[in-house]
PDB file of C-alpha atoms in Angstrom:
ATOM      1  CA  ARG A   1      81.914  95.717  93.725  1.00 89.00           C
ATOM      2  CA  VAL A   2      83.106  98.241  96.717  1.00 94.00           C
ATOM      3  CA  GLN A   3      83.792  95.446  99.206  1.00 95.00           C
ATOM      4  CA  PRO A   4      86.793  93.892  97.317  1.00 96.00           C
ATOM      5  CA  PHE A   5      88.498  97.383  97.858  1.00 97.00           C
ATOM      6  CA  ILE A   6      88.185  97.537 101.216  1.00 98.00           C
ATOM      7  CA  GLU A   7      90.943  95.919 102.728  1.00 98.00           C
ATOM      8  CA  PRO A   8      93.410  97.058 100.299  1.00 98.00           C
ATOM      9  CA  ALA A   9      92.406 100.642 101.418  1.00 98.00           C
ATOM     10  CA  LEU A  10      92.464 100.018 104.932  1.00 98.00           C
ATOM     11  CA  LYS A  11      96.175  98.471 104.111  1.00 98.00           C
ATOM     12  CA  ALA A  12      97.157 101.466 102.478  1.00 97.00           C
ATOM     13  CA  LEU A  13      95.749 103.931 105.480  1.00 97.00           C
ATOM     14  CA  ARG A  14      97.757 101.744 108.123  1.00 97.00           C
ATOM     15  CA  TRP A  15     100.833 102.002 106.034  1.00 96.00           C
ATOM     16  CA  LEU A  16     100.619 105.506 105.834  1.00 96.00           C
ATOM     17  CA  ASP A  17     100.283 105.313 109.805  1.00 96.00           C
ATOM     18  CA  ASP A  18     102.915 103.247 110.203  1.00 96.00           C
ATOM     19  CA  CYS A  19     105.800 104.240 108.213  1.00 95.00           C
ATOM     20  CA  SER A  20     104.882 108.296 106.592  1.00 95.00           C
ATOM     21  CA  ASP A  21     104.989 109.996 110.032  1.00 95.00           C
ATOM     22  CA  LEU A  22     109.127 110.294 109.738  1.00 92.00           C
ATOM     23  CA  ASN A  23     109.674 112.758 112.384  1.00 90.00           C
ATOM     24  CA  GLY A  24     106.893 111.394 114.720  1.00 92.00           C
ATOM     25  CA  ASP A  25     105.053 115.151 114.852  1.00 94.00           C
ATOM     26  CA  GLY A  26     101.777 113.423 113.731  1.00 95.00           C
ATOM     27  CA  PHE A  27     101.765 114.588 110.085  1.00 98.00           C
ATOM     28  CA  TYR A  28     102.516 112.512 107.131  1.00 98.00           C
ATOM     29  CA  ASP A  29     106.140 113.095 105.210  1.00 97.00           C
ATOM     30  CA  TYR A  30     108.013 111.963 102.484  1.00 97.00           C
ATOM     31  CA  GLN A  31     111.671 111.022 101.859  1.00 96.00           C
ATOM     32  CA  THR A  32     113.388 108.966  99.337  1.00 94.00           C
ATOM     33  CA  ARG A  33     115.559 106.158 100.516  1.00 91.00           C
ATOM     34  CA  SER A  34     117.260 105.503  97.309  1.00 93.00           C
ATOM     35  CA  GLN A  35     120.185 108.154  95.814  1.00 89.00           C
ATOM     36  CA  GLN A  36     118.433 108.044  92.737  1.00 92.00           C
ATOM     37  CA  GLY A  37     115.162 108.605  94.008  1.00 94.00           C
ATOM     38  CA  VAL A  38     112.513 111.207  93.304  1.00 94.00           C
ATOM     39  CA  ILE A  39     113.192 114.059  96.548  1.00 95.00           C
ATOM     40  CA  HIS A  40     109.557 115.171  96.427  1.00 96.00           C
ATOM     41  CA  GLN A  41     106.768 113.006  96.357  1.00 95.00           C
ATOM     42  CA  ALA A  42     103.584 115.364  97.118  1.00 94.00           C
ATOM     43  CA  TRP A  43     101.460 116.662  94.203  1.00 93.00           C
ATOM     44  CA  LYS A  44     104.843 118.916  93.261  1.00 96.00           C
ATOM     45  CA  ASP A  45     107.416 115.871  92.377  1.00 95.00           C
ATOM     46  CA  SER A  46     109.679 117.698  90.481  1.00 95.00           C
ATOM     47  CA  PRO A  47     113.830 118.673  91.861  1.00 92.00           C
ATOM     48  CA  GLY A  48     113.299 121.890  93.524  1.00 92.00           C
ATOM     49  CA  ALA A  49     109.972 122.070  93.473  1.00 96.00           C
ATOM     50  CA  ILE A  50     109.517 122.721  97.482  1.00 98.00           C
ATOM     51  CA  VAL A  51     111.300 125.940  98.689  1.00 98.00           C
ATOM     52  CA  HIS A  52     111.588 128.359 101.305  1.00 98.00           C
ATOM     53  CA  ALA A  53     110.575 131.715 101.237  1.00 98.00           C
ATOM     54  CA  ASP A  54     114.083 132.716 100.872  1.00 98.00           C
ATOM     55  CA  GLY A  55     114.425 129.944  97.975  1.00 97.00           C
ATOM     56  CA  SER A  56     116.611 127.511  99.944  1.00 98.00           C
ATOM     57  CA  PRO A  57     115.493 124.268  99.566  1.00 97.00           C
ATOM     58  CA  ALA A  58     113.642 122.501 102.089  1.00 97.00           C
ATOM     59  CA  PRO A  59     114.983 119.560 103.626  1.00 96.00           C
ATOM     60  CA  THR A  60     113.375 116.341 104.013  1.00 96.00           C
ATOM     61  CA  PRO A  61     111.407 114.800 105.349  1.00 97.00           C
ATOM     62  CA  ILE A  62     108.447 116.977 104.189  1.00 98.00           C
ATOM     63  CA  ALA A  63     105.104 116.930 105.214  1.00 98.00           C
ATOM     64  CA  THR A  64     103.484 119.335 102.706  1.00 98.00           C
ATOM     65  CA  CYS A  65      99.588 120.832 103.256  1.00 98.00           C
ATOM     66  CA  GLU A  66      98.265 118.746 100.403  1.00 98.00           C
ATOM     67  CA  GLU A  67      99.220 115.359 101.935  1.00 98.00           C
ATOM     68  CA  GLN A  68      97.420 116.302 104.934  1.00 98.00           C
ATOM     69  CA  GLY A  69      94.692 116.877 103.057  1.00 98.00           C
ATOM     70  CA  PHE A  70      94.738 113.810 101.183  1.00 98.00           C
ATOM     71  CA  ALA A  71      95.069 111.570 103.989  1.00 98.00           C
ATOM     72  CA  TYR A  72      92.293 113.220 105.453  1.00 98.00           C
ATOM     73  CA  VAL A  73      89.805 113.136 103.109  1.00 98.00           C
ATOM     74  CA  ALA A  74      90.685 109.168 102.234  1.00 98.00           C
ATOM     75  CA  LYS A  75      90.064 108.609 106.097  1.00 98.00           C
ATOM     76  CA  LEU A  76      86.654 110.522 105.932  1.00 98.00           C
ATOM     77  CA  HIS A  77      85.496 108.768 102.890  1.00 98.00           C
ATOM     78  CA  LEU A  78      86.614 105.455 103.541  1.00 98.00           C
ATOM     79  CA  SER A  79      84.912 105.864 107.242  1.00 98.00           C
ATOM     80  CA  GLU A  80      81.763 106.313 105.539  1.00 98.00           C
ATOM     81  CA  VAL A  81      82.184 103.347 103.327  1.00 98.00           C
ATOM     82  CA  LEU A  82      82.934 101.192 106.681  1.00 98.00           C
ATOM     83  CA  TRP A  83      79.771 102.398 108.366  1.00 98.00           C
ATOM     84  CA  TRP A  84      77.337 101.177 105.334  1.00 97.00           C
ATOM     85  CA  PHE A  85      79.245  97.932 105.332  1.00 97.00           C
ATOM     86  CA  ARG A  86      77.970  98.030 108.812  1.00 97.00           C
ATOM     87  CA  ARG A  87      82.243  98.002 110.228  1.00 98.00           C
ATOM     88  CA  ARG A  88      80.846 100.584 112.677  1.00 98.00           C
ATOM     89  CA  ASP A  89      83.861 100.488 115.127  1.00 98.00           C
ATOM     90  CA  GLU A  90      86.307 100.305 112.505  1.00 98.00           C
ATOM     91  CA  ALA A  91      84.263 103.502 110.772  1.00 98.00           C
ATOM     92  CA  ARG A  92      84.462 105.339 114.236  1.00 98.00           C
ATOM     93  CA  LEU A  93      88.243 105.173 114.639  1.00 98.00           C
ATOM     94  CA  LEU A  94      88.542 106.150 110.970  1.00 98.00           C
ATOM     95  CA  TYR A  95      86.196 109.362 111.156  1.00 98.00           C
ATOM     96  CA  HIS A  96      88.154 109.982 114.594  1.00 98.00           C
ATOM     97  CA  GLU A  97      91.563 109.720 113.253  1.00 98.00           C
ATOM     98  CA  ALA A  98      90.351 112.392 110.449  1.00 98.00           C
ATOM     99  CA  GLY A  99      88.900 114.461 112.885  1.00 98.00           C
ATOM    100  CA  GLU A 100      92.131 114.684 115.001  1.00 98.00           C
ATOM    101  CA  LEU A 101      94.315 115.016 111.806  1.00 98.00           C
ATOM    102  CA  ARG A 102      91.983 118.054 110.889  1.00 98.00           C
ATOM    103  CA  LYS A 103      92.814 119.749 114.280  1.00 98.00           C
ATOM    104  CA  ARG A 104      96.067 119.211 114.481  1.00 98.00           C
ATOM    105  CA  PHE A 105      96.835 120.347 110.576  1.00 98.00           C
ATOM    106  CA  ASN A 106      95.021 123.960 111.126  1.00 98.00           C
ATOM    107  CA  ASP A 107      96.878 124.644 114.214  1.00 98.00           C
ATOM    108  CA  ALA A 108     100.043 123.776 112.761  1.00 98.00           C
ATOM    109  CA  PHE A 109      99.820 124.732 109.124  1.00 98.00           C
ATOM    110  CA  TRP A 110      98.031 127.814 109.195  1.00 98.00           C
ATOM    111  CA  GLN A 111     100.003 131.415 108.918  1.00 98.00           C
ATOM    112  CA  ALA A 112      97.654 134.218 110.119  1.00 97.00           C
ATOM    113  CA  GLU A 113     100.086 136.763 108.630  1.00 96.00           C
ATOM    114  CA  ASP A 114      99.720 135.775 105.222  1.00 96.00           C
ATOM    115  CA  GLY A 115      95.989 134.272 105.418  1.00 97.00           C
ATOM    116  CA  THR A 116      96.720 131.073 104.314  1.00 98.00           C
ATOM    117  CA  PHE A 117      98.422 127.581 105.188  1.00 98.00           C
ATOM    118  CA  VAL A 118     102.451 127.317 104.717  1.00 98.00           C
ATOM    119  CA  MET A 119     103.305 125.093 102.020  1.00 98.00           C
ATOM    120  CA  GLY A 120     104.498 122.418 104.610  1.00 98.00           C
ATOM    121  CA  ILE A 121     106.634 121.694 107.289  1.00 98.00           C
ATOM    122  CA  ASP A 122     110.189 120.655 106.471  1.00 97.00           C
ATOM    123  CA  GLY A 123     112.640 117.895 108.023  1.00 95.00           C
ATOM    124  CA  GLN A 124     113.853 120.311 110.945  1.00 96.00           C
ATOM    125  CA  GLY A 125     110.170 121.379 112.195  1.00 96.00           C
ATOM    126  CA  ARG A 126     110.413 124.438 109.999  1.00 97.00           C
ATOM    127  CA  PRO A 127     107.271 125.805 108.112  1.00 98.00           C
ATOM    128  CA  ILE A 128     107.639 126.218 104.585  1.00 98.00           C
ATOM    129  CA  ARG A 129     106.172 129.797 104.384  1.00 98.00           C
ATOM    130  CA  SER A 130     106.707 130.355 100.390  1.00 98.00           C
ATOM    131  CA  ALA A 131     103.222 131.460  99.040  1.00 98.00           C
ATOM    132  CA  GLY A 132     102.030 128.827  96.089  1.00 98.00           C
ATOM    133  CA  SER A 133      98.610 126.903  94.759  1.00 98.00           C
ATOM    134  CA  ASN A 134      99.251 123.923  97.499  1.00 98.00           C
ATOM    135  CA  PRO A 135      96.730 125.662  99.755  1.00 98.00           C
ATOM    136  CA  GLY A 136      93.982 125.008  97.511  1.00 98.00           C
ATOM    137  CA  HIS A 137      94.175 121.267  97.649  1.00 98.00           C
ATOM    138  CA  CYS A 138      93.372 121.546 101.484  1.00 98.00           C
ATOM    139  CA  ILE A 139      90.207 123.638 100.588  1.00 98.00           C
ATOM    140  CA  ALA A 140      89.270 121.005  98.018  1.00 98.00           C
ATOM    141  CA  THR A 141      89.824 118.451 100.676  1.00 98.00           C
ATOM    142  CA  GLY A 142      87.747 119.555 103.127  1.00 97.00           C
ATOM    143  CA  ILE A 143      90.778 119.613 105.911  1.00 98.00           C
ATOM    144  CA  ALA A 144      90.648 123.683 105.963  1.00 98.00           C
ATOM    145  CA  ASP A 145      88.844 124.587 108.733  1.00 98.00           C
ATOM    146  CA  LYS A 146      85.590 126.695 107.822  1.00 97.00           C
ATOM    147  CA  ALA A 147      86.732 129.942 108.864  1.00 98.00           C
ATOM    148  CA  LEU A 148      90.219 129.751 107.547  1.00 98.00           C
ATOM    149  CA  VAL A 149      88.745 129.080 103.965  1.00 98.00           C
ATOM    150  CA  PRO A 150      87.698 132.476 102.742  1.00 97.00           C
ATOM    151  CA  PRO A 151      91.103 134.214 103.624  1.00 98.00           C
ATOM    152  CA  ALA A 152      92.941 131.282 101.975  1.00 98.00           C
ATOM    153  CA  VAL A 153      90.568 131.543  98.772  1.00 98.00           C
ATOM    154  CA  GLU A 154      91.240 135.282  98.963  1.00 98.00           C
ATOM    155  CA  ARG A 155      95.103 134.883  98.936  1.00 98.00           C
ATOM    156  CA  LEU A 156      95.079 132.481  95.992  1.00 98.00           C
ATOM    157  CA  PHE A 157      93.674 135.356  94.081  1.00 98.00           C
ATOM    158  CA  ARG A 158      95.872 138.045  94.745  1.00 98.00           C
ATOM    159  CA  ASP A 159      98.203 139.171  91.890  1.00 98.00           C
ATOM    160  CA  ASP A 160     101.498 137.604  92.514  1.00 98.00           C
ATOM    161  CA  LEU A 161      99.470 134.380  92.792  1.00 98.00           C
ATOM    162  CA  PHE A 162      96.727 134.682  89.984  1.00 98.00           C
ATOM    163  CA  SER A 163      97.720 135.331  86.612  1.00 97.00           C
ATOM    164  CA  GLY A 164      94.135 136.612  85.581  1.00 95.00           C
ATOM    165  CA  TRP A 165      93.619 133.090  83.984  1.00 93.00           C
ATOM    166  CA  GLY A 166      95.123 130.712  86.446  1.00 97.00           C
ATOM    167  CA  ILE A 167      96.504 130.128  89.778  1.00 98.00           C
ATOM    168  CA  ARG A 168     100.434 130.245  89.827  1.00 98.00           C
ATOM    169  CA  THR A 169     102.394 126.834  91.265  1.00 98.00           C
ATOM    170  CA  LEU A 170     104.433 129.420  93.208  1.00 98.00           C
ATOM    171  CA  SER A 171     104.258 133.306  93.932  1.00 98.00           C
ATOM    172  CA  ALA A 172     105.286 135.765  91.002  1.00 98.00           C
ATOM    173  CA  ASP A 173     107.224 137.489  93.973  1.00 98.00           C
ATOM    174  CA  HIS A 174     109.160 134.541  95.164  1.00 98.00           C
ATOM    175  CA  PRO A 175     113.049 134.615  94.553  1.00 98.00           C
ATOM    176  CA  SER A 176     112.471 131.282  93.013  1.00 98.00           C
ATOM    177  CA  TYR A 177     109.758 132.209  90.484  1.00 98.00           C
ATOM    178  CA  ASN A 178     109.995 131.017  87.055  1.00 97.00           C
ATOM    179  CA  PRO A 179     107.025 131.177  84.921  1.00 96.00           C
ATOM    180  CA  TYR A 180     108.362 128.652  82.405  1.00 96.00           C
ATOM    181  CA  SER A 181     109.290 125.988  85.378  1.00 96.00           C
ATOM    182  CA  TYR A 182     107.602 122.889  86.233  1.00 96.00           C
ATOM    183  CA  HIS A 183     106.271 123.659  89.607  1.00 97.00           C
ATOM    184  CA  ARG A 184     108.152 127.238  90.608  1.00 97.00           C
ATOM    185  CA  GLY A 185     105.463 129.383  88.956  1.00 98.00           C
ATOM    186  CA  SER A 186     103.877 127.719  86.141  1.00 97.00           C
ATOM    187  CA  VAL A 187     100.134 127.460  85.778  1.00 98.00           C
ATOM    188  CA  TRP A 188      98.534 123.816  86.037  1.00 96.00           C
ATOM    189  CA  PRO A 189      95.281 123.327  84.208  1.00 95.00           C
ATOM    190  CA  VAL A 190      94.709 120.321  85.903  1.00 94.00           C
ATOM    191  CA  GLU A 191      94.955 121.875  89.233  1.00 96.00           C
ATOM    192  CA  HIS A 192      92.161 123.789  88.798  1.00 97.00           C
ATOM    193  CA  GLY A 193      89.918 121.438  88.455  1.00 96.00           C
ATOM    194  CA  THR A 194      90.604 120.398  92.049  1.00 96.00           C
ATOM    195  CA  PHE A 195      90.681 123.993  93.223  1.00 98.00           C
ATOM    196  CA  ALA A 196      86.866 124.452  91.520  1.00 97.00           C
ATOM    197  CA  ILE A 197      85.915 121.295  93.819  1.00 95.00           C
ATOM    198  CA  GLY A 198      87.128 123.243  96.746  1.00 97.00           C
ATOM    199  CA  PHE A 199      85.221 126.528  95.903  1.00 97.00           C
ATOM    200  CA  TYR A 200      81.935 124.615  95.120  1.00 96.00           C
ATOM    201  CA  ARG A 201      82.317 122.511  98.596  1.00 93.00           C
ATOM    202  CA  TRP A 202      82.329 126.092 100.151  1.00 96.00           C
ATOM    203  CA  GLY A 203      79.886 127.719  97.968  1.00 96.00           C
ATOM    204  CA  LEU A 204      82.309 130.049  96.808  1.00 97.00           C
ATOM    205  CA  HIS A 205      80.668 130.092  93.317  1.00 96.00           C
ATOM    206  CA  GLU A 206      82.156 133.458  91.814  1.00 95.00           C
ATOM    207  CA  ASP A 207      85.476 132.244  92.580  1.00 95.00           C
ATOM    208  CA  VAL A 208      84.984 129.231  90.304  1.00 95.00           C
TER     209      VAL A 208
END
């Protein structure tokens, strides 16, 4: 039942490699080609969802932190599938690519001063330093380095992000914060399943 889906999955990953690193920095970006297209195409897909710390819109193409995590875990898991189907050379290649992406990611996306990952890197190569929920996906996918997980989780539970019943999509201290918005301060229950998976992955049961 799995085998018919292997080739489409491989083609999807190759499409990512060939078409979505738009500025050649080794990360996966999004950018619409249509004047009527969706501006933001990662987990937060509403207009104005991705903003810099001063509230200015981040120009595309944008590589969000969670995009890198999703690509990482896709390559990692598909490499295991390929291994069990005895396609060992392809499995080794995907495993290596996942590992290299993970190294690049932790080097480029970590911001030590805030103890978390930047929301993304914009089209001008600038880190998007807005505090939000995005790094929670990096914990869940396993792309975050083990040593960086505790501070990143602690950051998610600070008062500006944790409302007491959920983690906000954007910090309450951010100039663009709006608790009634779609992605600039509201709490998404569906996201918290992902966060729970991530916390369990690292044995953080109290945080769950």
